[in-house]
């Protein structure tokens, strides 16, 4: 459905196809290999949490966004969503401080544990909490590999090759290759909390620049988003 | 009189006069308690007293029992049809406009199944709580199924229940049972109940016992053979049913209820480790479950929120966990919460305890509280025990889990270090067992204590002398306490985890090194435990399982189980390993 709607509006390629997870799949219960991300025939029922995540490419610009919610009231997921606010603040603050990505990753981890949750982005490919997004060449034919657009993968791979030479990586992971300060560019950041069969995450674009001014050195691309509005309303 | 403050009235029906007692406010929902065999309504005295604060409680002596008169002649006077007439007569007298909540024990439950599954009572019963008494019709079908399509398992179940029903055959012999009850058996019965069934003495059973038992034999003779041979095919419950199964019942096998959902679609299951006479031995638990069930059905709901494993066992129970702010303790609190238990989360870190309590409420705990206490502080623990007893009740399951890590050779360990680790790891457990164990024993209705020891309790090493000593003491304390409390229905378990991925490595103290080196070792051991990656949630599962099965010592993780085997069979190999330097 989402695919068709966006196709009609000029989206010709995807960084990755839309994902939708329902119920305990939002916490990746029993996921062992990344292929289990793909849609199943599970139906959304009342009270079930869900997560939507898609990354359309429009005229060569990639957006990678994710959103969580539930059908009808779900107090537990509400709690998780509210607790994501602290992560959004922590990430921005530490990126502005130019802390190594790997350490920021570990701080996010620690905050999750203190909150009582499990880190579920660890289940993503390479355990990444974020990855760089870039311009993609528009091609008439753009096949997908396991749901990821090959054009975008090519971009990531070439970044990885360049980065490897200069000691940075387009993947923001818990591993040594992320032991470097944030690189300027667009990062799709997606902290994902899991708690006993319920999960919640957001995915947003974080803009990192080489500005000296801390305010300008990093900022969230858009502050008018459903989860951000919710936090503001709850105050 | 054992039913204090009861109002009495007499109800005439079908040629007998029934003695009816009422407690509590008649404006509240009516809960009707039906007694079994050989008993009178006084069997409910403890439960009734606990329910009277919330409900209009009604009890009656079944015809031929207690002070109700007996039908003439006795033969044919105790059929389920006549017992149903009695029930409707009492219900119409005490609650003419509203359906009643039925509770039956033993034969009271057998009858109540009839009431709940026949057409003519529809609309008169709001809910039914059954304990230790199946529907004869369901039982008849259960036997038929096993006889007509026997598999080895089915034959085994049949023989198992057959052996438990020995007394039913005896009761079918003429005259002899009457003679026995009016003679020696009647005299010995109170002692038998005390000795074998652990029923506390006092004013139960009542003096009417020999006549109750003699008349009641006709309950069996008038109904059992007829119904088992030709069970009704339409015995479907028309009200929500709560089934409470005592797992130590020597008269009834829990397998009887395997397919009960077919007959009672709105079924809530509860289990408890106890023998047959639960109205005498577990009145607190019964009153709590009846109250919850009646309240939820009155509110229009039938299923409880808790869906986790063992919800049948822990639903509504009070569970206290120390060190509940992190790691194994937090995961254990969550697992009990998912099973519907009420949780007291104790930690010396206030914020993390509050967090555990809050999340517990979100995943199924009907209530959860955080208490900020240092378990090594005797006075603080005493205060906690008083507060918990006064405000939340007597703890059903106590988990002494708070503990700290200490690493470093014996010669590098100062007496200050020793004191710290023993104060928390050993004294914390002693205080918990002493204070809450005493409350459990005084209540006399069972309970369970879990102490978190460690695989280090039986694995010598040159790196953890103080920690291992503290844990070995906890292990032995648990074994001794288990022996002492077994007779009172209180179980004690020592859990011995191996390497679990928790915060303990980052907070553990390393002796004999400077602060920088300590930080490095904390990080390094956290990494190693992270690589092992055994989640605390799995330890929590083991804790719940251990309580349900009343296990004595439970090693968790492969290394803990392997180590335990080695400590028994190849201790010399363990000693050789103990001399090795760890990779830190
Ligand atoms: N993690 C392991 O590998 C492992 C292995 C075997 C046994 N254990 C035992 O399991 C228990 C729990 O440890 P964990 O791994 O979850 O550690 P943890 O550090 O994650 O949690 C321990 C909790 O206990 C609390 N605590 C510590 N001292 C306290 C005190 N004096 N009073 C009140 N609360 C106190 C802490 O604040 C913390 O919240 C401990 O007894 C530990 O010895 C742990």
PDB file of N, CA and C in Angstrom, chain A residues 136-220:
ATOM      1  N   UNK A 136      21.400   9.232  -4.204  1.00  0.00           N
ATOM      2  CA  UNK A 136      21.465   7.997  -4.969  1.00  0.00           C
ATOM      3  C   UNK A 136      21.180   8.342  -6.412  1.00  0.00           C
ATOM      4  N   UNK A 137      21.930   7.724  -7.311  1.00  0.00           N
ATOM      5  CA  UNK A 137      21.658   7.964  -8.737  1.00  0.00           C
ATOM      6  C   UNK A 137      20.335   7.312  -9.098  1.00  0.00           C
ATOM      7  N   UNK A 138      19.513   8.075  -9.834  1.00  0.00           N
ATOM      8  CA  UNK A 138      18.247   7.479 -10.218  1.00  0.00           C
ATOM      9  C   UNK A 138      18.441   6.613 -11.439  1.00  0.00           C
ATOM     10  N   UNK A 139      18.009   5.413 -11.356  1.00  0.00           N
ATOM     11  CA  UNK A 139      18.134   4.482 -12.467  1.00  0.00           C
ATOM     12  C   UNK A 139      16.757   4.015 -12.860  1.00  0.00           C
ATOM     13  N   UNK A 140      16.601   3.669 -14.115  1.00  0.00           N
ATOM     14  CA  UNK A 140      15.310   3.163 -14.523  1.00  0.00           C
ATOM     15  C   UNK A 140      15.040   1.835 -13.830  1.00  0.00           C
ATOM     16  N   UNK A 141      16.083   1.059 -13.721  1.00  0.00           N
ATOM     17  CA  UNK A 141      15.887  -0.286 -13.145  1.00  0.00           C
ATOM     18  C   UNK A 141      16.703  -0.404 -11.868  1.00  0.00           C
ATOM     19  N   UNK A 142      16.035  -0.615 -10.749  1.00  0.00           N
ATOM     20  CA  UNK A 142      16.778  -0.695  -9.498  1.00  0.00           C
ATOM     21  C   UNK A 142      16.305  -1.896  -8.676  1.00  0.00           C
ATOM     22  N   UNK A 143      16.981  -2.968  -8.840  1.00  0.00           N
ATOM     23  CA  UNK A 143      16.576  -4.201  -8.143  1.00  0.00           C
ATOM     24  C   UNK A 143      16.865  -4.100  -6.648  1.00  0.00           C
ATOM     25  N   UNK A 144      16.242  -4.982  -5.898  1.00  0.00           N
ATOM     26  CA  UNK A 144      16.423  -5.006  -4.443  1.00  0.00           C
ATOM     27  C   UNK A 144      17.094  -6.284  -4.011  1.00  0.00           C
ATOM     28  N   UNK A 145      17.951  -6.155  -3.030  1.00  0.00           N
ATOM     29  CA  UNK A 145      18.627  -7.323  -2.495  1.00  0.00           C
ATOM     30  C   UNK A 145      18.145  -7.481  -1.054  1.00  0.00           C
ATOM     31  N   UNK A 146      17.436  -8.535  -0.771  1.00  0.00           N
ATOM     32  CA  UNK A 146      16.866  -8.733   0.577  1.00  0.00           C
ATOM     33  C   UNK A 146      16.139  -7.487   1.075  1.00  0.00           C
ATOM     34  N   UNK A 147      15.445  -6.800   0.173  1.00  0.00           N
ATOM     35  CA  UNK A 147      14.658  -5.656   0.602  1.00  0.00           C
ATOM     36  C   UNK A 147      15.407  -4.347   0.588  1.00  0.00           C
ATOM     37  N   UNK A 148      16.715  -4.380   0.364  1.00  0.00           N
ATOM     38  CA  UNK A 148      17.492  -3.141   0.333  1.00  0.00           C
ATOM     39  C   UNK A 148      17.802  -2.790  -1.119  1.00  0.00           C
ATOM     40  N   UNK A 149      17.644  -1.487  -1.459  1.00  0.00           N
ATOM     41  CA  UNK A 149      17.885  -1.064  -2.826  1.00  0.00           C
ATOM     42  C   UNK A 149      19.363  -1.198  -3.177  1.00  0.00           C
ATOM     43  N   UNK A 150      19.643  -1.768  -4.348  1.00  0.00           N
ATOM     44  CA  UNK A 150      21.049  -1.998  -4.693  1.00  0.00           C
ATOM     45  C   UNK A 150      21.799  -0.691  -4.916  1.00  0.00           C
ATOM     46  N   UNK A 151      21.083   0.341  -5.438  1.00  0.00           N
ATOM     47  CA  UNK A 151      21.766   1.625  -5.640  1.00  0.00           C
ATOM     48  C   UNK A 151      22.272   2.181  -4.317  1.00  0.00           C
ATOM     49  N   UNK A 152      21.379   2.075  -3.289  1.00  0.00           N
ATOM     50  CA  UNK A 152      21.755   2.617  -1.989  1.00  0.00           C
ATOM     51  C   UNK A 152      22.857   1.788  -1.362  1.00  0.00           C
ATOM     52  N   UNK A 153      22.741   0.464  -1.530  1.00  0.00           N
ATOM     53  CA  UNK A 153      23.785  -0.387  -0.967  1.00  0.00           C
ATOM     54  C   UNK A 153      25.125  -0.045  -1.599  1.00  0.00           C
ATOM     55  N   UNK A 154      25.057   0.262  -2.909  1.00  0.00           N
ATOM     56  CA  UNK A 154      26.293   0.630  -3.589  1.00  0.00           C
ATOM     57  C   UNK A 154      26.895   1.876  -2.951  1.00  0.00           C
ATOM     58  N   UNK A 155      26.024   2.852  -2.663  1.00  0.00           N
ATOM     59  CA  UNK A 155      26.474   4.080  -2.010  1.00  0.00           C
ATOM     60  C   UNK A 155      27.120   3.784  -0.669  1.00  0.00           C
ATOM     61  N   UNK A 156      26.424   2.948   0.145  1.00  0.00           N
ATOM     62  CA  UNK A 156      26.961   2.590   1.444  1.00  0.00           C
ATOM     63  C   UNK A 156      28.310   1.903   1.309  1.00  0.00           C
ATOM     64  N   UNK A 157      28.382   1.014   0.322  1.00  0.00           N
ATOM     65  CA  UNK A 157      29.614   0.242   0.159  1.00  0.00           C
ATOM     66  C   UNK A 157      30.763   1.158  -0.234  1.00  0.00           C
ATOM     67  N   UNK A 158      30.471   2.140  -1.129  1.00  0.00           N
ATOM     68  CA  UNK A 158      31.586   3.000  -1.551  1.00  0.00           C
ATOM     69  C   UNK A 158      32.016   3.898  -0.399  1.00  0.00           C
ATOM     70  N   UNK A 159      31.005   4.333   0.424  1.00  0.00           N
ATOM     71  CA  UNK A 159      31.344   5.074   1.634  1.00  0.00           C
ATOM     72  C   UNK A 159      32.228   4.235   2.545  1.00  0.00           C
ATOM     73  N   UNK A 160      31.843   2.962   2.658  1.00  0.00           N
ATOM     74  CA  UNK A 160      32.589   2.086   3.558  1.00  0.00           C
ATOM     75  C   UNK A 160      34.020   1.954   3.097  1.00  0.00           C
ATOM     76  N   UNK A 161      34.193   1.879   1.758  1.00  0.00           N
ATOM     77  CA  UNK A 161      35.551   1.724   1.232  1.00  0.00           C
ATOM     78  C   UNK A 161      36.367   2.987   1.497  1.00  0.00           C
ATOM     79  N   UNK A 162      35.760   4.173   1.150  1.00  0.00           N
ATOM     80  CA  UNK A 162      36.483   5.426   1.413  1.00  0.00           C
ATOM     81  C   UNK A 162      36.754   5.575   2.887  1.00  0.00           C
ATOM     82  N   UNK A 163      35.693   5.331   3.671  1.00  0.00           N
ATOM     83  CA  UNK A 163      35.810   5.521   5.103  1.00  0.00           C
ATOM     84  C   UNK A 163      36.877   4.639   5.688  1.00  0.00           C
ATOM     85  N   UNK A 164      36.940   3.430   5.207  1.00  0.00           N
ATOM     86  CA  UNK A 164      37.896   2.496   5.762  1.00  0.00           C
ATOM     87  C   UNK A 164      39.319   3.047   5.646  1.00  0.00           C
ATOM     88  N   UNK A 165      39.569   3.713   4.494  1.00  0.00           N
ATOM     89  CA  UNK A 165      40.895   4.287   4.298  1.00  0.00           C
ATOM     90  C   UNK A 165      41.158   5.403   5.302  1.00  0.00           C
ATOM     91  N   UNK A 166      40.099   6.240   5.554  1.00  0.00           N
ATOM     92  CA  UNK A 166      40.300   7.383   6.436  1.00  0.00           C
ATOM     93  C   UNK A 166      39.902   7.094   7.879  1.00  0.00           C
ATOM     94  N   UNK A 167      39.555   5.877   8.193  1.00  0.00           N
ATOM     95  CA  UNK A 167      39.257   5.522   9.573  1.00  0.00           C
ATOM     96  C   UNK A 167      37.867   5.906  10.032  1.00  0.00           C
ATOM     97  N   UNK A 168      36.884   5.833   9.154  1.00  0.00           N
ATOM     98  CA  UNK A 168      35.507   5.999   9.635  1.00  0.00           C
ATOM     99  C   UNK A 168      34.597   5.049   8.871  1.00  0.00           C
ATOM    100  N   UNK A 169      33.378   4.933   9.343  1.00  0.00           N
ATOM    101  CA  UNK A 169      32.463   3.987   8.725  1.00  0.00           C
ATOM    102  C   UNK A 169      31.075   4.592   8.611  1.00  0.00           C
ATOM    103  N   UNK A 170      30.351   4.304   7.541  1.00  0.00           N
ATOM    104  CA  UNK A 170      28.977   4.807   7.404  1.00  0.00           C
ATOM    105  C   UNK A 170      27.996   4.051   8.301  1.00  0.00           C
ATOM    106  N   UNK A 171      28.469   3.029   8.972  1.00  0.00           N
ATOM    107  CA  UNK A 171      27.606   2.281   9.891  1.00  0.00           C
ATOM    108  C   UNK A 171      27.986   2.652  11.312  1.00  0.00           C
ATOM    109  N   UNK A 172      26.966   2.985  12.122  1.00  0.00           N
ATOM    110  CA  UNK A 172      27.202   3.407  13.509  1.00  0.00           C
ATOM    111  C   UNK A 172      26.903   2.202  14.388  1.00  0.00           C
ATOM    112  N   UNK A 173      27.954   1.547  14.835  1.00  0.00           N
ATOM    113  CA  UNK A 173      27.809   0.230  15.448  1.00  0.00           C
ATOM    114  C   UNK A 173      28.508   0.189  16.801  1.00  0.00           C
ATOM    115  N   UNK A 174      28.390  -0.909  17.508  1.00  0.00           N
ATOM    116  CA  UNK A 174      29.113  -1.040  18.775  1.00  0.00           C
ATOM    117  C   UNK A 174      30.550  -1.485  18.558  1.00  0.00           C
ATOM    118  N   UNK A 175      30.979  -1.611  17.294  1.00  0.00           N
ATOM    119  CA  UNK A 175      32.283  -2.227  17.048  1.00  0.00           C
ATOM    120  C   UNK A 175      33.378  -1.192  16.849  1.00  0.00           C
ATOM    121  N   UNK A 176      34.599  -1.732  16.789  1.00  0.00           N
ATOM    122  CA  UNK A 176      35.756  -0.845  16.751  1.00  0.00           C
ATOM    123  C   UNK A 176      35.717   0.094  15.554  1.00  0.00           C
ATOM    124  N   UNK A 177      35.150  -0.361  14.425  1.00  0.00           N
ATOM    125  CA  UNK A 177      35.170   0.517  13.241  1.00  0.00           C
ATOM    126  C   UNK A 177      34.305   1.773  13.435  1.00  0.00           C
ATOM    127  N   UNK A 178      33.559   1.830  14.566  1.00  0.00           N
ATOM    128  CA  UNK A 178      32.808   3.062  14.853  1.00  0.00           C
ATOM    129  C   UNK A 178      33.502   3.905  15.913  1.00  0.00           C
ATOM    130  N   UNK A 179      34.767   3.622  16.156  1.00  0.00           N
ATOM    131  CA  UNK A 179      35.494   4.363  17.191  1.00  0.00           C
ATOM    132  C   UNK A 179      36.032   5.672  16.628  1.00  0.00           C
ATOM    133  N   UNK A 180      35.143   6.509  16.102  1.00  0.00           N
ATOM    134  CA  UNK A 180      35.576   7.782  15.520  1.00  0.00           C
ATOM    135  C   UNK A 180      34.480   8.798  15.749  1.00  0.00           C
ATOM    136  N   UNK A 181      34.827  10.096  15.759  1.00  0.00           N
ATOM    137  CA  UNK A 181      33.789  11.114  15.948  1.00  0.00           C
ATOM    138  C   UNK A 181      32.829  11.113  14.771  1.00  0.00           C
ATOM    139  N   UNK A 182      31.627  11.711  14.966  1.00  0.00           N
ATOM    140  CA  UNK A 182      30.624  11.713  13.903  1.00  0.00           C
ATOM    141  C   UNK A 182      31.135  12.395  12.641  1.00  0.00           C
ATOM    142  N   UNK A 183      30.864  11.804  11.487  1.00  0.00           N
ATOM    143  CA  UNK A 183      31.233  12.399  10.201  1.00  0.00           C
ATOM    144  C   UNK A 183      30.113  13.312   9.733  1.00  0.00           C
ATOM    145  N   UNK A 184      30.439  14.459   9.164  1.00  0.00           N
ATOM    146  CA  UNK A 184      29.385  15.305   8.591  1.00  0.00           C
ATOM    147  C   UNK A 184      28.597  14.527   7.544  1.00  0.00           C
ATOM    148  N   UNK A 185      27.337  14.831   7.467  1.00  0.00           N
ATOM    149  CA  UNK A 185      26.467  14.158   6.511  1.00  0.00           C
ATOM    150  C   UNK A 185      25.125  13.907   7.140  1.00  0.00           C
ATOM    151  N   UNK A 186      24.329  13.095   6.466  1.00  0.00           N
ATOM    152  CA  UNK A 186      23.008  12.757   6.984  1.00  0.00           C
ATOM    153  C   UNK A 186      23.065  11.363   7.583  1.00  0.00           C
ATOM    154  N   UNK A 187      22.613  11.248   8.834  1.00  0.00           N
ATOM    155  CA  UNK A 187      22.583   9.944   9.492  1.00  0.00           C
ATOM    156  C   UNK A 187      21.138   9.578   9.812  1.00  0.00           C
ATOM    157  N   UNK A 188      20.762   8.389   9.425  1.00  0.00           N
ATOM    158  CA  UNK A 188      19.434   7.898   9.811  1.00  0.00           C
ATOM    159  C   UNK A 188      19.602   7.151  11.126  1.00  0.00           C
ATOM    160  N   UNK A 189      19.085   7.748  12.210  1.00  0.00           N
ATOM    161  CA  UNK A 189      19.324   7.218  13.552  1.00  0.00           C
ATOM    162  C   UNK A 189      18.061   6.511  14.032  1.00  0.00           C
ATOM    163  N   UNK A 190      18.221   5.305  14.544  1.00  0.00           N
ATOM    164  CA  UNK A 190      17.030   4.526  14.921  1.00  0.00           C
ATOM    165  C   UNK A 190      17.228   3.714  16.200  1.00  0.00           C
ATOM    166  N   UNK A 191      17.224   4.388  17.366  1.00  0.00           N
ATOM    167  CA  UNK A 191      17.286   3.628  18.616  1.00  0.00           C
ATOM    168  C   UNK A 191      15.996   2.819  18.790  1.00  0.00           C
ATOM    169  N   UNK A 192      16.150   1.583  19.186  1.00  0.00           N
ATOM    170  CA  UNK A 192      15.005   0.671  19.235  1.00  0.00           C
ATOM    171  C   UNK A 192      14.980  -0.023  20.594  1.00  0.00           C
ATOM    172  N   UNK A 193      13.945   0.274  21.398  1.00  0.00           N
ATOM    173  CA  UNK A 193      13.820  -0.316  22.722  1.00  0.00           C
ATOM    174  C   UNK A 193      12.934  -1.552  22.660  1.00  0.00           C
ATOM    175  N   UNK A 194      13.274  -2.543  23.430  1.00  0.00           N
ATOM    176  CA  UNK A 194      12.414  -3.727  23.527  1.00  0.00           C
ATOM    177  C   UNK A 194      12.190  -4.075  24.968  1.00  0.00           C
ATOM    178  N   UNK A 195      10.961  -4.497  25.274  1.00  0.00           N
ATOM    179  CA  UNK A 195      10.663  -4.905  26.637  1.00  0.00           C
ATOM    180  C   UNK A 195       9.592  -5.975  26.612  1.00  0.00           C
ATOM    181  N   UNK A 196       9.975  -7.199  26.857  1.00  0.00           N
ATOM    182  CA  UNK A 196       9.060  -8.315  27.050  1.00  0.00           C
ATOM    183  C   UNK A 196       7.935  -8.325  26.018  1.00  0.00           C
ATOM    184  N   UNK A 197       8.319  -8.435  24.756  1.00  0.00           N
ATOM    185  CA  UNK A 197       7.306  -8.592  23.721  1.00  0.00           C
ATOM    186  C   UNK A 197       6.722  -7.298  23.192  1.00  0.00           C
ATOM    187  N   UNK A 198       7.214  -6.165  23.669  1.00  0.00           N
ATOM    188  CA  UNK A 198       6.759  -4.894  23.118  1.00  0.00           C
ATOM    189  C   UNK A 198       7.989  -4.088  22.725  1.00  0.00           C
ATOM    190  N   UNK A 199       7.935  -3.471  21.562  1.00  0.00           N
ATOM    191  CA  UNK A 199       9.071  -2.677  21.125  1.00  0.00           C
ATOM    192  C   UNK A 199       8.616  -1.299  20.689  1.00  0.00           C
ATOM    193  N   UNK A 200       9.564  -0.363  20.692  1.00  0.00           N
ATOM    194  CA  UNK A 200       9.266   0.973  20.196  1.00  0.00           C
ATOM    195  C   UNK A 200      10.545   1.575  19.669  1.00  0.00           C
ATOM    196  N   UNK A 201      10.421   2.336  18.597  1.00  0.00           N
ATOM    197  CA  UNK A 201      11.592   3.046  18.111  1.00  0.00           C
ATOM    198  C   UNK A 201      11.137   4.274  17.341  1.00  0.00           C
ATOM    199  N   UNK A 202      12.097   5.146  17.089  1.00  0.00           N
ATOM    200  CA  UNK A 202      11.842   6.147  16.066  1.00  0.00           C
ATOM    201  C   UNK A 202      13.015   6.064  15.121  1.00  0.00           C
ATOM    202  N   UNK A 203      12.832   6.553  13.935  1.00  0.00           N
ATOM    203  CA  UNK A 203      13.978   6.715  13.057  1.00  0.00           C
ATOM    204  C   UNK A 203      13.864   8.086  12.439  1.00  0.00           C
ATOM    205  N   UNK A 204      14.956   8.834  12.582  1.00  0.00           N
ATOM    206  CA  UNK A 204      14.949  10.199  12.082  1.00  0.00           C
ATOM    207  C   UNK A 204      16.287  10.505  11.431  1.00  0.00           C
ATOM    208  N   UNK A 205      16.280  11.581  10.668  1.00  0.00           N
ATOM    209  CA  UNK A 205      17.517  12.007  10.046  1.00  0.00           C
ATOM    210  C   UNK A 205      18.209  13.026  10.947  1.00  0.00           C
ATOM    211  N   UNK A 206      19.455  12.714  11.287  1.00  0.00           N
ATOM    212  CA  UNK A 206      20.278  13.632  12.073  1.00  0.00           C
ATOM    213  C   UNK A 206      21.274  14.276  11.110  1.00  0.00           C
ATOM    214  N   UNK A 207      21.281  15.600  11.106  1.00  0.00           N
ATOM    215  CA  UNK A 207      22.187  16.317  10.193  1.00  0.00           C
ATOM    216  C   UNK A 207      23.456  16.661  10.965  1.00  0.00           C
ATOM    217  N   UNK A 208      24.574  16.218  10.466  1.00  0.00           N
ATOM    218  CA  UNK A 208      25.857  16.550  11.094  1.00  0.00           C
ATOM    219  C   UNK A 208      26.637  17.419  10.113  1.00  0.00           C
ATOM    220  N   UNK A 209      27.096  18.583  10.591  1.00  0.00           N
ATOM    221  CA  UNK A 209      27.860  19.485   9.720  1.00  0.00           C
ATOM    222  C   UNK A 209      29.256  19.687  10.304  1.00  0.00           C
ATOM    223  N   UNK A 210      30.099  20.433   9.584  1.00  0.00           N
ATOM    224  CA  UNK A 210      31.424  20.681  10.171  1.00  0.00           C
ATOM    225  C   UNK A 210      31.482  22.060  10.801  1.00  0.00           C
ATOM    226  N   UNK A 211      30.322  22.631  11.134  1.00  0.00           N
ATOM    227  CA  UNK A 211      30.263  23.961  11.747  1.00  0.00           C
ATOM    228  C   UNK A 211      30.922  23.975  13.114  1.00  0.00           C
ATOM    229  N   UNK A 212      31.441  25.150  13.475  1.00  0.00           N
ATOM    230  CA  UNK A 212      32.082  25.297  14.788  1.00  0.00           C
ATOM    231  C   UNK A 212      31.022  25.480  15.871  1.00  0.00           C
ATOM    232  N   UNK A 213      29.937  26.144  15.487  1.00  0.00           N
ATOM    233  CA  UNK A 213      28.846  26.412  16.411  1.00  0.00           C
ATOM    234  C   UNK A 213      28.179  25.083  16.790  1.00  0.00           C
ATOM    235  N   UNK A 214      28.179  24.754  18.092  1.00  0.00           N
ATOM    236  CA  UNK A 214      27.598  23.466  18.481  1.00  0.00           C
ATOM    237  C   UNK A 214      26.165  23.299  17.994  1.00  0.00           C
ATOM    238  N   UNK A 215      25.349  24.374  18.094  1.00  0.00           N
ATOM    239  CA  UNK A 215      23.957  24.297  17.660  1.00  0.00           C
ATOM    240  C   UNK A 215      23.857  23.881  16.201  1.00  0.00           C
ATOM    241  N   UNK A 216      24.800  24.410  15.396  1.00  0.00           N
ATOM    242  CA  UNK A 216      24.764  24.135  13.956  1.00  0.00           C
ATOM    243  C   UNK A 216      25.525  22.865  13.583  1.00  0.00           C
ATOM    244  N   UNK A 217      26.310  22.358  14.530  1.00  0.00           N
ATOM    245  CA  UNK A 217      27.165  21.216  14.184  1.00  0.00           C
ATOM    246  C   UNK A 217      26.355  19.933  14.069  1.00  0.00           C
ATOM    247  N   UNK A 218      25.195  19.902  14.715  1.00  0.00           N
ATOM    248  CA  UNK A 218      24.326  18.741  14.571  1.00  0.00           C
ATOM    249  C   UNK A 218      22.924  19.137  14.983  1.00  0.00           C
ATOM    250  N   UNK A 219      21.931  18.665  14.221  1.00  0.00           N
ATOM    251  CA  UNK A 219      20.537  18.922  14.604  1.00  0.00           C
ATOM    252  C   UNK A 219      19.643  17.882  13.939  1.00  0.00           C
ATOM    253  N   UNK A 220      18.502  17.658  14.579  1.00  0.00           N
ATOM    254  CA  UNK A 220      17.522  16.753  13.964  1.00  0.00           C
ATOM    255  C   UNK A 220      16.866  17.476  12.807  1.00  0.00           C
TER     256      UNK A 220
END
